[in-house]
Coordinates of C-alpha atoms in Angstrom, one line a residue:
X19 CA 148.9 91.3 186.7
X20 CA 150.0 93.9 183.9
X21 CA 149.2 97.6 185.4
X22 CA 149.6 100.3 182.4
X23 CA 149.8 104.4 182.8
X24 CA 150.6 106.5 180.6
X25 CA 151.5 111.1 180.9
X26 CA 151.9 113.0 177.7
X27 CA 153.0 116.5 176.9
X28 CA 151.8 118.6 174.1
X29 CA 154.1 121.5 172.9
X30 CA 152.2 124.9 171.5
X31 CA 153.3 128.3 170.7
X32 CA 150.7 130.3 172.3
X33 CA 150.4 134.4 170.7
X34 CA 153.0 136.7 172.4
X35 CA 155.6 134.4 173.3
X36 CA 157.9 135.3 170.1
X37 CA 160.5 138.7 170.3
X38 CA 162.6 140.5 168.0
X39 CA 163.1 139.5 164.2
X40 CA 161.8 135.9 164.6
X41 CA 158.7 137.5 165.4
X42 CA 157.9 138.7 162.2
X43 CA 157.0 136.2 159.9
X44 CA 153.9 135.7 162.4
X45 CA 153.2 139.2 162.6
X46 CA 152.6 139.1 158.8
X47 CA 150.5 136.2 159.0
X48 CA 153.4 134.0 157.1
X49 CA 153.4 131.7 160.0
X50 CA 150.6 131.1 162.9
X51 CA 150.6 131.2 166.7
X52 CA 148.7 128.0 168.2
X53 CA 145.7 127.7 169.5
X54 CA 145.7 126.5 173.2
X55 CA 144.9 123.0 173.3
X56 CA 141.6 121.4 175.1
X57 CA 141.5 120.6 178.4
X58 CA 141.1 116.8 177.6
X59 CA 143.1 115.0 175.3
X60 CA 140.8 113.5 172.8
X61 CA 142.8 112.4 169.2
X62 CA 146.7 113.2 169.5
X63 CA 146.8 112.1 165.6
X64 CA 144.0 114.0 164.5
X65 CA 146.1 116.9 166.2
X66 CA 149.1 116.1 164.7
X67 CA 147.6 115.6 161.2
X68 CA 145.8 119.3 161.6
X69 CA 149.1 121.3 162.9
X70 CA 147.4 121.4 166.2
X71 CA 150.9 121.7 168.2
X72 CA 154.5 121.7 167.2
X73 CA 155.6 118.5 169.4
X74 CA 153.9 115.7 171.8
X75 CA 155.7 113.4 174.1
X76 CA 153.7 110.0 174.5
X77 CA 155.2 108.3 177.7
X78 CA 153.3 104.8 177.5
X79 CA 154.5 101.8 180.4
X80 CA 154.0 99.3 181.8
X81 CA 154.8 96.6 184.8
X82 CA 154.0 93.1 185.5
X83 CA 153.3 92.5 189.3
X84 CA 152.4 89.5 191.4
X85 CA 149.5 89.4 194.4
X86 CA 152.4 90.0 196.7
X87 CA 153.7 93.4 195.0
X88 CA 157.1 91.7 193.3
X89 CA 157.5 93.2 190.1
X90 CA 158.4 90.9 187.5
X91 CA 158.6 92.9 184.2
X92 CA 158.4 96.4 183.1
X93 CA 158.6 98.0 179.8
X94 CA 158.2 101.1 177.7
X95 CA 155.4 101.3 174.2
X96 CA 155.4 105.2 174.1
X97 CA 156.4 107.4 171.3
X98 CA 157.4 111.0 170.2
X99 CA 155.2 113.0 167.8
X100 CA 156.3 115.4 165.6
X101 CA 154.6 118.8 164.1
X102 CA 155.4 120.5 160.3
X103 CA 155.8 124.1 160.1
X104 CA 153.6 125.8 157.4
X105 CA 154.7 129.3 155.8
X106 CA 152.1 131.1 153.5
X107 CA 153.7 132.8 150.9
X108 CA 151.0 135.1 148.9
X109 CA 148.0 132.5 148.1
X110 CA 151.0 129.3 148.2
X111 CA 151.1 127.5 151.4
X112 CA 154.2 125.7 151.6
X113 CA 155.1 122.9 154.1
X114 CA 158.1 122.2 156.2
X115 CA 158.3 118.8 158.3
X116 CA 160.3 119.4 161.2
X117 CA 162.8 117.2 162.2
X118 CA 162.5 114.9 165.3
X119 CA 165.3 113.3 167.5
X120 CA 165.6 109.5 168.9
X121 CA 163.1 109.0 171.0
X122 CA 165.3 108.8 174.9
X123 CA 164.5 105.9 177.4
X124 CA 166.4 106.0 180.3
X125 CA 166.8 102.9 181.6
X126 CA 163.9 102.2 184.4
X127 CA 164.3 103.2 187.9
X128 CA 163.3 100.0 190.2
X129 CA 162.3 100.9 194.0
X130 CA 160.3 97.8 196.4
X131 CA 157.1 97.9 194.1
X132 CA 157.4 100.4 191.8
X133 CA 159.4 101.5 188.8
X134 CA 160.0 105.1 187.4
X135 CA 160.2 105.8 183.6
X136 CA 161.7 108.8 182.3
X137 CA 161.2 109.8 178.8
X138 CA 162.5 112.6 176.4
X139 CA 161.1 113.9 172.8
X140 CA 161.4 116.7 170.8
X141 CA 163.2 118.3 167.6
X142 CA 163.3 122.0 166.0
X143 CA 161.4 123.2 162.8
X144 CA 162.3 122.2 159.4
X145 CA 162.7 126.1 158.4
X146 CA 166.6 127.2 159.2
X147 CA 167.0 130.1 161.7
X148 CA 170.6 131.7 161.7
X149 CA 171.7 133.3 164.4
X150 CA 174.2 134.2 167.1
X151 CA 174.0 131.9 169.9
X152 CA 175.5 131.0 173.3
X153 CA 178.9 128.8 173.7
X154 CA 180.6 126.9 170.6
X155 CA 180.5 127.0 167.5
X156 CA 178.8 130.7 168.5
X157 CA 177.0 130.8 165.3
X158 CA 173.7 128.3 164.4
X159 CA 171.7 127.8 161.1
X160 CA 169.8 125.2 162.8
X161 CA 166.5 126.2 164.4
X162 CA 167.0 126.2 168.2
X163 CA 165.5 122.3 170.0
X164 CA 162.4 122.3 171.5
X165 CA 161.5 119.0 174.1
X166 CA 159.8 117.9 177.0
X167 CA 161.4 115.1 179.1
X168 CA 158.6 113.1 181.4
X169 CA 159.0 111.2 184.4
X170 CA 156.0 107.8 184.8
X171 CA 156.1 105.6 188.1
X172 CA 154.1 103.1 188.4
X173 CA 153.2 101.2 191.7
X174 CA 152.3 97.8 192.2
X175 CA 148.9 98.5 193.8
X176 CA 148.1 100.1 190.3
X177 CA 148.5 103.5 191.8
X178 CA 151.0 105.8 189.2
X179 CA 152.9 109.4 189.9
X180 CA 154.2 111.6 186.9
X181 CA 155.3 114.5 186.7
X182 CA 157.0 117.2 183.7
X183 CA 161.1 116.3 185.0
X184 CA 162.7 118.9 182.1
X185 CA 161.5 121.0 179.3
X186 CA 162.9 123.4 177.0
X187 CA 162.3 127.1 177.9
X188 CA 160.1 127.7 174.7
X189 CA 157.2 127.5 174.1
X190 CA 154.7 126.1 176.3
X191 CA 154.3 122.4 177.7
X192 CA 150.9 121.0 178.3
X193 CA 150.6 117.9 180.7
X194 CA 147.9 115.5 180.4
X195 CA 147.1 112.4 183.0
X196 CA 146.8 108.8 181.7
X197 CA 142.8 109.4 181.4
X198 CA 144.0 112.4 179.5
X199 CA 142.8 115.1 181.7
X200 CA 145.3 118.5 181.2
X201 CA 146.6 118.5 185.1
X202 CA 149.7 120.1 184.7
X203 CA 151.9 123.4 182.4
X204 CA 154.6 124.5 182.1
X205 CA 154.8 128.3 183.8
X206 CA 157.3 130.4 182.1
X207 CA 158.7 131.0 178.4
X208 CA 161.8 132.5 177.7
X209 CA 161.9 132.8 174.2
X210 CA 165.3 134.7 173.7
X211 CA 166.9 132.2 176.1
X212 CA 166.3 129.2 174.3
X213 CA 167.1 131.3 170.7
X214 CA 170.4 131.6 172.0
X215 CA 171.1 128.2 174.4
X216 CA 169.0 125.2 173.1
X217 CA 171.3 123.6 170.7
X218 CA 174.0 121.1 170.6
X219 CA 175.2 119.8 174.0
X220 CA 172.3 121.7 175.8
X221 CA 169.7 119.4 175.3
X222 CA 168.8 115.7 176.4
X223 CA 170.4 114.8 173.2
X224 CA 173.9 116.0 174.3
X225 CA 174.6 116.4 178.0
X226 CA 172.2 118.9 179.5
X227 CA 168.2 119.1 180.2
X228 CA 166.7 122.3 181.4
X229 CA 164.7 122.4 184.5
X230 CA 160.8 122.9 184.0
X231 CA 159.1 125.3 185.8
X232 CA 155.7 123.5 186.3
X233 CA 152.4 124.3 188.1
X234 CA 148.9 123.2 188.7
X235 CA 146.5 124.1 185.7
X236 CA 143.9 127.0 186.5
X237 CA 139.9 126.4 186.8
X238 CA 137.7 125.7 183.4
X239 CA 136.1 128.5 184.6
X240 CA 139.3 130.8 184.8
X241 CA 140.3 129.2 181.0
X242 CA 136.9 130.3 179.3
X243 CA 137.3 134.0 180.6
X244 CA 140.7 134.2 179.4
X245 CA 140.0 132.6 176.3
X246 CA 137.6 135.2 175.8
X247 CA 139.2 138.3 177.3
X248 CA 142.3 137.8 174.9
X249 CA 140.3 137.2 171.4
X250 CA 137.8 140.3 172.2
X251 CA 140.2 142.3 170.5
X252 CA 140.3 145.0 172.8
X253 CA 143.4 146.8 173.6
X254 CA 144.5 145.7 177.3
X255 CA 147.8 147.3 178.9
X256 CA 150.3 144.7 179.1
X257 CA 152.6 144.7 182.5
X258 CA 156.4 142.6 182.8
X259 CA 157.6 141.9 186.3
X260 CA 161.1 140.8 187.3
X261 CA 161.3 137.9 189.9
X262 CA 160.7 139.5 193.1
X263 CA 158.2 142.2 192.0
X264 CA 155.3 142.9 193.2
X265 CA 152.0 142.8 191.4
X266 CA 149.6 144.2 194.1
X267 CA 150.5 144.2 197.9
X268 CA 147.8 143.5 200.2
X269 CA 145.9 146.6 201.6
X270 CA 146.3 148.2 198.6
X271 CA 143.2 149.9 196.5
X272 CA 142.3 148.3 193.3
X273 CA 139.5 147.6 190.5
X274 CA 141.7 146.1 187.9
X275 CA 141.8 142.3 187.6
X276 CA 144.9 140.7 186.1
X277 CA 145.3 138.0 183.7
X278 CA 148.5 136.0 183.9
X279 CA 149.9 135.3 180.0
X280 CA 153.4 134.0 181.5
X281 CA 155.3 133.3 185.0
X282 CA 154.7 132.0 187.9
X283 CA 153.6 133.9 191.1
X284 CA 153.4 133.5 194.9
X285 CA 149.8 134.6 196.7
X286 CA 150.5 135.5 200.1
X287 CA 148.2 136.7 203.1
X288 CA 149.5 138.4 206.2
X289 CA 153.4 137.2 205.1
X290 CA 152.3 133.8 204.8
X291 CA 152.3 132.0 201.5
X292 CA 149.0 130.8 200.6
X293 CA 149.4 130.0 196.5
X294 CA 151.4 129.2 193.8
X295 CA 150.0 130.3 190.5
X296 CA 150.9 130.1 186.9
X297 CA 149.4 130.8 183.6
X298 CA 146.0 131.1 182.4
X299 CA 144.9 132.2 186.0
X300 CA 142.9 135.4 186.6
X301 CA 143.5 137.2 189.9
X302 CA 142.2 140.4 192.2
X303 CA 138.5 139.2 191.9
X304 CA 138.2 139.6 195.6
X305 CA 138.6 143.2 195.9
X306 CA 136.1 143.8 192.9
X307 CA 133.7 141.7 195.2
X308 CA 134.6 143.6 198.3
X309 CA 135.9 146.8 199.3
X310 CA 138.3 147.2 197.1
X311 CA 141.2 146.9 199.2
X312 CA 143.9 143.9 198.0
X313 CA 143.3 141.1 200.1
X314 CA 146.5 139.2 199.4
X315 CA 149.9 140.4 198.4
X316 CA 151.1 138.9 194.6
X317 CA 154.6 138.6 193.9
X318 CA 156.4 137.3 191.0
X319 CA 158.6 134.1 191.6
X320 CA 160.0 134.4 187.9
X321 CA 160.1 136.7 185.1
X322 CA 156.3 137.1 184.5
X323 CA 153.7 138.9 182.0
X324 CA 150.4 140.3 182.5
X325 CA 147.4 141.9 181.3
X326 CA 145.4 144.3 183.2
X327 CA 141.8 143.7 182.5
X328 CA 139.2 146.3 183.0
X329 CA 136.6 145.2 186.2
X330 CA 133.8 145.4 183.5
X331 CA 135.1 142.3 181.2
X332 CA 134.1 140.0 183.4
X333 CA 130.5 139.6 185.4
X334 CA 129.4 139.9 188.4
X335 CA 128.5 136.2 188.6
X336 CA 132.0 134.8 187.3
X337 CA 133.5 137.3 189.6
X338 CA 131.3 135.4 192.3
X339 CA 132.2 132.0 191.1
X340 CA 136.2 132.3 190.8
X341 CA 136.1 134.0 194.8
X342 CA 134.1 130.8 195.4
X343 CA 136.5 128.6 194.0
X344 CA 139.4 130.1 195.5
X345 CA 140.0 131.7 199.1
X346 CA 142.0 135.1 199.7
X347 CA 143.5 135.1 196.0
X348 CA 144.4 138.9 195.2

């Protein structure tokens, strides 16, 4: 019996996550940030053929396993996908393909019935980018590599585990299941990190892969409101926490609610860790619904960004529906 399962990764630049000089040319509208992708993976060509991300990683397998769970055969049919980088100059629009690296298969993992795949893709932008940069040869014209590198195993009883092994630090890594269901991101960006260090040698391509920092994917619910709180256009305070920090401690008054752009952050209640969250998530409904007292303490587990977002952007009724969905969270 042939059992297929597939996990694939879609690379975006979401708004914010470029500093410095590089920032510019999307400040001026020359080039775009991306929109976030949907929540279900529908057309990854039609994407690709309307700029809709910069890079996707299509991990595609498959095993052939008798009634009795002996594996027989195995194989990979997956594929890398590339983006192009567009520049407007005045009313011109001029296009840049990026360039995109061998396609990495490691050779298959085999365990007593299963196998594990492990898959990397990825590339940099057509456009060069020169720049000072971390270990030889200390200066780079070559846009910095962006990748993701997958891991697939699939189980004889048709049962199949993935998960995001490595990932460049910039920008953000989406995750989708084999029904193509967004389960999984990547939670931090370091954008002047991977400026300086993702070149050469420190990639899959030479002898180093960066660990990804991945976590579960907020509620629909959570994803509408912060789609909407961030394109309103209103101007929200912006707060950056060092790993370690606190956002709120519980006991604490508080009417603000909190919107996380980038990071990841531990939820704890009475010293006891209760939550891992990443970004997207919206967080201190539950003092808004009660007395206004913190009920949790938040701290952050990595560099992390935030927007403080006033109680009255968000109803009474969403308020209700995130506390429902979630116990004790801020």
């Amino acid at each position: 019996m042939r059992i297929e399962s597939s996990v694939t990764s879609v690379t975006w630049i979401p708004s914010e996550a470029i500093k410095g000089m590089p920032k510019l040319p999307f400040e001026w509208g020359m080039a775009h940030y991306d929109e976030p992708p949907h929540d279900r993976l529908l057309d990854l060509e039609a994407m690709q053929e309307n700029d809709l991300f910069r890079e996707a990683n299509e991990l595609k397998a498959w095993i052939d396993a008798d009634d009795d769970g002996t594996i027989s055969d195995f194989g990979y049919s997956g594929r890398g996908r590339i983006g192009i980088t567009r520049i407007k100059l005045g009313r011109r629009e001029v296009a840049f393909p990026a360039v995109q690296y061998p396609l990495i298969q490691a050779e298959p993992e085999v365990g007593d019935g299963w196998v594990r795949f492990r898959q990397s893709a990825g590339g940099h932008m057509g456009l060069p980018a020169p720049r000072r940069v971390i270990g030889k040869p200390f200066f780079r014209v070559q846009s910095a590599s962006a990748w993701t590198t997958l891991e697939l195993t699939i189980k004889a009883d048709g049962s199949y585990e993935h998960k995001l092994a490595g990932a460049s630090a910039f920008p953000r890594h989406w995750v989708y299941d084999a029904d193509g269901v967004l389960c999984q991101k990547s939670g931090t960006i370091d954008f002047e990190r991977w400026y300086r260090e993702s070149h050469g040698g420190h990639t899959p391509w030479g002898e180093e892969d960066s660990e990804a920092f991945a976590v579960a994917v907020e509620s629909e619910l959570e994803r509408e409101l912060s789609n909407s709180i961030m394109s309103s256009g209103a101007k929200l305070e912006r707060r950056t926490l060092d790993a370690g920090e606190a956002l709120v401690e519980q006991g604490d008054e508080g009417r603000e609610l909190f919107l996380i752009l980038d990071g990841i952050v531990d939820v704890e209640v009475d010293g006891e860790e209760v939550a891992e969250i990443g970004p997207g998530a919206l967080l201190g409904e539950m003092a808004l619904l009660g007395d206004g007292r913190r009920t949790a303490s938040v701290y952050a587990t990595t560099p992390t960004r935030v927007v403080v977002v006033p109680p009255e952007a968000v109803s009474q009724s969403a308020l209700e529906e995130l506390a429902a969905g979630r116990q004790s969270v801020g």
